[in-house]
CSV table of C-alpha atoms in Angstrom, one decimal:
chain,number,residue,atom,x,y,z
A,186,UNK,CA,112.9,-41.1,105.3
A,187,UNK,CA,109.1,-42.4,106.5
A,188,UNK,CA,108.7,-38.9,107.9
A,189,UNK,CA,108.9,-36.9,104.3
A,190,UNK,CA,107.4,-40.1,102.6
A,191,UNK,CA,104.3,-39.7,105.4
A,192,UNK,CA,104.3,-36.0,104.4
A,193,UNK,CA,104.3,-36.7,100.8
A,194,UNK,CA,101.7,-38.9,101.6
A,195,UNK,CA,99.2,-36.3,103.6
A,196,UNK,CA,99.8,-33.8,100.7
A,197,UNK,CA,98.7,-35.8,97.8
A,198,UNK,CA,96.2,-37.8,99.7
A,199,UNK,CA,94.4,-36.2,102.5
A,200,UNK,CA,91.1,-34.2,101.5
A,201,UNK,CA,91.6,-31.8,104.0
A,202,UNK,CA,94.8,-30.6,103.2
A,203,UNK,CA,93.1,-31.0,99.4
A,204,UNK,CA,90.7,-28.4,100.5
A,205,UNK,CA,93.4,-26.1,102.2
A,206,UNK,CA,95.3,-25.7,99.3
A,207,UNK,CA,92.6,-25.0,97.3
A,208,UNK,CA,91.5,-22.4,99.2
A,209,UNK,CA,95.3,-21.0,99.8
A,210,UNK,CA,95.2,-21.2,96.4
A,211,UNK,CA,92.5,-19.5,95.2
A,212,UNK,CA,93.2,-16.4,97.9
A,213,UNK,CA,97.2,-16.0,96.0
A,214,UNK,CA,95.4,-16.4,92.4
A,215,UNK,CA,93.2,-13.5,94.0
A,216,UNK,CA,96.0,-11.3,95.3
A,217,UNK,CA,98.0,-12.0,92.5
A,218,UNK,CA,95.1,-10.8,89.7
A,219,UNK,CA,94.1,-8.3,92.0
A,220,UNK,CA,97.8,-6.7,92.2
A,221,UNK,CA,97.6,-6.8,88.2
A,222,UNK,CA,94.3,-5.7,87.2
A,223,UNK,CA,94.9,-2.5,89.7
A,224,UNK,CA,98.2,-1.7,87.4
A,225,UNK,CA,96.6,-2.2,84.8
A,226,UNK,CA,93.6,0.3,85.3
A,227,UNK,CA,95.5,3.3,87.2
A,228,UNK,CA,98.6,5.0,85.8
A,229,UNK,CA,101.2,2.7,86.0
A,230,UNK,CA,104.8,3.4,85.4
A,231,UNK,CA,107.5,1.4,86.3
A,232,UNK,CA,110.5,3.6,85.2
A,233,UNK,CA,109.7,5.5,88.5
A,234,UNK,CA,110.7,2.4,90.5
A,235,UNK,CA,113.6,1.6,88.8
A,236,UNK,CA,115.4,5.4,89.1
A,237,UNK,CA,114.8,4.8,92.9
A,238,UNK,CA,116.5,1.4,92.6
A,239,UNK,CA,119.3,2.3,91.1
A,240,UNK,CA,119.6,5.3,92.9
A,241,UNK,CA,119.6,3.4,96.0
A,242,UNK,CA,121.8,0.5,94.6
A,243,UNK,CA,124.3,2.9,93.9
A,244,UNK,CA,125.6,2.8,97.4
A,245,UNK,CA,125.3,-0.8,98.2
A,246,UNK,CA,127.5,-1.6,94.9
A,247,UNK,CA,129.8,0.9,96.3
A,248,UNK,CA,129.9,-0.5,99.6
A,249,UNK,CA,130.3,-4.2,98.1
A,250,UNK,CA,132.9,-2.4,95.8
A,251,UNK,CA,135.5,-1.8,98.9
A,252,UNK,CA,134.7,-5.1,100.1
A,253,UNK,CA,135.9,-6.8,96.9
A,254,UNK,CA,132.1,-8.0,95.9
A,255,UNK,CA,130.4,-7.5,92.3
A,256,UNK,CA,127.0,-9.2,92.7
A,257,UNK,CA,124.8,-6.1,93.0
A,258,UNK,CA,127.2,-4.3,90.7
A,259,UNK,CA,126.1,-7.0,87.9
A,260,UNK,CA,122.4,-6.5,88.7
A,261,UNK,CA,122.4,-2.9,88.5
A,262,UNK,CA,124.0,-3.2,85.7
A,263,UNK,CA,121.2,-5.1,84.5
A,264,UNK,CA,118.7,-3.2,85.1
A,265,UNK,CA,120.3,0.1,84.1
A,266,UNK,CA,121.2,-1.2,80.1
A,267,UNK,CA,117.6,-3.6,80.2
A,268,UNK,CA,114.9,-2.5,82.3
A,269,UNK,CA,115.0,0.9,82.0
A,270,UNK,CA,115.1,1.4,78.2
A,271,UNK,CA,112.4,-1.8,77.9
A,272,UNK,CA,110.1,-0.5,80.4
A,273,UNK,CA,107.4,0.5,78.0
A,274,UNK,CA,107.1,-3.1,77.0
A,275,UNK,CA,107.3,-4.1,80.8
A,276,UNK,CA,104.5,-1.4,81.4
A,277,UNK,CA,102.1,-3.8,79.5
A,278,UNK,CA,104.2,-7.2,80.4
A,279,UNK,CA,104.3,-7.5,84.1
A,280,UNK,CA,100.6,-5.8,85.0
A,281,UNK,CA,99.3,-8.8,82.3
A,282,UNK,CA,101.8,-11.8,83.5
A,283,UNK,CA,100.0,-10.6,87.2
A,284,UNK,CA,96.6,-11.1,85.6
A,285,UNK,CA,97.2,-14.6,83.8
A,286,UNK,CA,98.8,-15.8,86.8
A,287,UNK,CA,96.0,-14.8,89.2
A,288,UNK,CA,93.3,-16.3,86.9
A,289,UNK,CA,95.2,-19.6,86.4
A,290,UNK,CA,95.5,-20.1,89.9
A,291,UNK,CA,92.2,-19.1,90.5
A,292,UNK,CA,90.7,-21.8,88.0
A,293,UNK,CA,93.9,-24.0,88.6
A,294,UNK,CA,94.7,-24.5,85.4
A,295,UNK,CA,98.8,-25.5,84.9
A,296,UNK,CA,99.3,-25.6,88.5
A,297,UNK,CA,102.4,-26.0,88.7
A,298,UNK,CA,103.9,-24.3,85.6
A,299,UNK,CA,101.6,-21.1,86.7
A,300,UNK,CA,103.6,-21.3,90.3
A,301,UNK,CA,106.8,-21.4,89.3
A,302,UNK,CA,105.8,-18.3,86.4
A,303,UNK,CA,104.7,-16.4,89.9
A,304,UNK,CA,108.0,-17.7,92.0
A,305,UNK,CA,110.0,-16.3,89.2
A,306,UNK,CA,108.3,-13.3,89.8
A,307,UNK,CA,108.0,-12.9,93.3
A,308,UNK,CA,112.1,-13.7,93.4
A,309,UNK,CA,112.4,-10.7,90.9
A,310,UNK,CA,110.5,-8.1,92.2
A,311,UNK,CA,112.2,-9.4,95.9
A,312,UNK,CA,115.8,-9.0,94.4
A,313,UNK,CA,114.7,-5.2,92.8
A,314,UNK,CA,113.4,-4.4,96.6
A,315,UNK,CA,109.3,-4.7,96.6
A,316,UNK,CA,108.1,-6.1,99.8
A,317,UNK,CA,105.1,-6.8,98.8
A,318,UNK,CA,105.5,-10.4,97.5
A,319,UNK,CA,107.0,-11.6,101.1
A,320,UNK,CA,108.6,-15.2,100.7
A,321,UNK,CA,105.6,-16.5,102.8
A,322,UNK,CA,103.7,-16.1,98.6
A,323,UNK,CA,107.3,-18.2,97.7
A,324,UNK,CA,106.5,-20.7,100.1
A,325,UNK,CA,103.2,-21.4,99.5
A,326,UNK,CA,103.5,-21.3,95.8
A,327,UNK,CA,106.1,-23.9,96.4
A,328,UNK,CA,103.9,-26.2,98.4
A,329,UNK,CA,100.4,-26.0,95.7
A,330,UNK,CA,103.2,-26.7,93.0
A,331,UNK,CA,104.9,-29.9,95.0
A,332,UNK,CA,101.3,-30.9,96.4
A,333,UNK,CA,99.5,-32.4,93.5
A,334,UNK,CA,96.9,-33.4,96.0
A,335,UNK,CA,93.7,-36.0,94.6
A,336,UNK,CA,91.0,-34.0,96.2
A,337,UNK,CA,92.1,-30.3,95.5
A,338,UNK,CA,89.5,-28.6,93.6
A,339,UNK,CA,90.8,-26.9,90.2
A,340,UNK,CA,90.8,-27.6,86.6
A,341,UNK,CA,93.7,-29.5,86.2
A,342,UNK,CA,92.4,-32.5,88.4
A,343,UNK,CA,89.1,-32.8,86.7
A,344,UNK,CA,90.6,-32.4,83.2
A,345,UNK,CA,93.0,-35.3,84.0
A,346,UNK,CA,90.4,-37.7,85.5
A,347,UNK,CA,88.1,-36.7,82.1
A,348,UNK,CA,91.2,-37.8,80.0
A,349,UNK,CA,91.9,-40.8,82.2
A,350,UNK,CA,88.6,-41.9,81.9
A,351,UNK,CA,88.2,-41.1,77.8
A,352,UNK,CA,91.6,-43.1,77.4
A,353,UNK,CA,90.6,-45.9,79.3
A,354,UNK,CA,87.6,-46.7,77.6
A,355,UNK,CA,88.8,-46.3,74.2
């Protein structure tokens, strides 16, 4: 129990750590607009990716099929009568989301609801079979959400010691 209180502890107060995350922070706000903005400028498609999926998750749910299973069979299921006929909408949708998300956690602005915006994410385009967001962006995301450390530089830390301050000395 004193070991993860301790822990607690060096996350929210040491200004090291404060320091680290920031800077782990700003370099997956970075990645993460930089991943967006480059959709956003070159020819992106995503309908391309998802014939590949399904064409490859055809013989995993027919593999999980003779072994009595019906998880990935309900996935591609989803994707096949969702993704596919909405993809012009997620054309525009995920390249932006990637944007917003990398300049939120640039500035820091909603910490914490931005990281668990880019952990939804990350999970999804992990489940449809992109590498790129490797669970080491899942971790991390999950440690600047949980961190909430005093000396971490980013909006959210100044705008609540401004409020503090302005409700304290009305």
């Amino acid at each position: 129990m004193t070991r993860i209180s301790s822990l607690t502890q060096c996350l929210a107060e040491n200004r090291i750590v404060g320091y680290g995350l920031s800077l782990i922070r700003v370099y997956y706000g970075y990645q993460w607009f930089i991943a967006g903005f480059n959709k956003l400028t070159s020819d992106f498609n995503i309908v391309g990716f998802f014939n590949y999926f399904v064409l490859s998750e055809h013989a995993i749910v027919q593999f999980q099929a003779s072994k009595g299973e019906w998880g990935a069979s309900v996935w591609l299921w989803f994707v096949e009568a969702v993704f596919i006929p909405l993809s012009p909408i997620f054309n525009i949708f995920i390249p932006m989301l990637e944007v917003l998300i990398g300049l939120l956690l640039v500035l820091g602005f909603y910490r914490v609801l931005v990281c668990f915006a880019a952990i939804f994410l990350n999970i999804t385009f992990i489940m449809s079979g992109v590498v790129w967001p490797g669970m080491h962006f899942v971790f991390f995301q999950l440690l600047i959400a949980y961190s909430n450390n005093k000396y971490e530089v980013c909006l959210d830390n100044y705008l609540c010691k401004r409020t503090r301050r302005t409700l304290v000395h009305q």
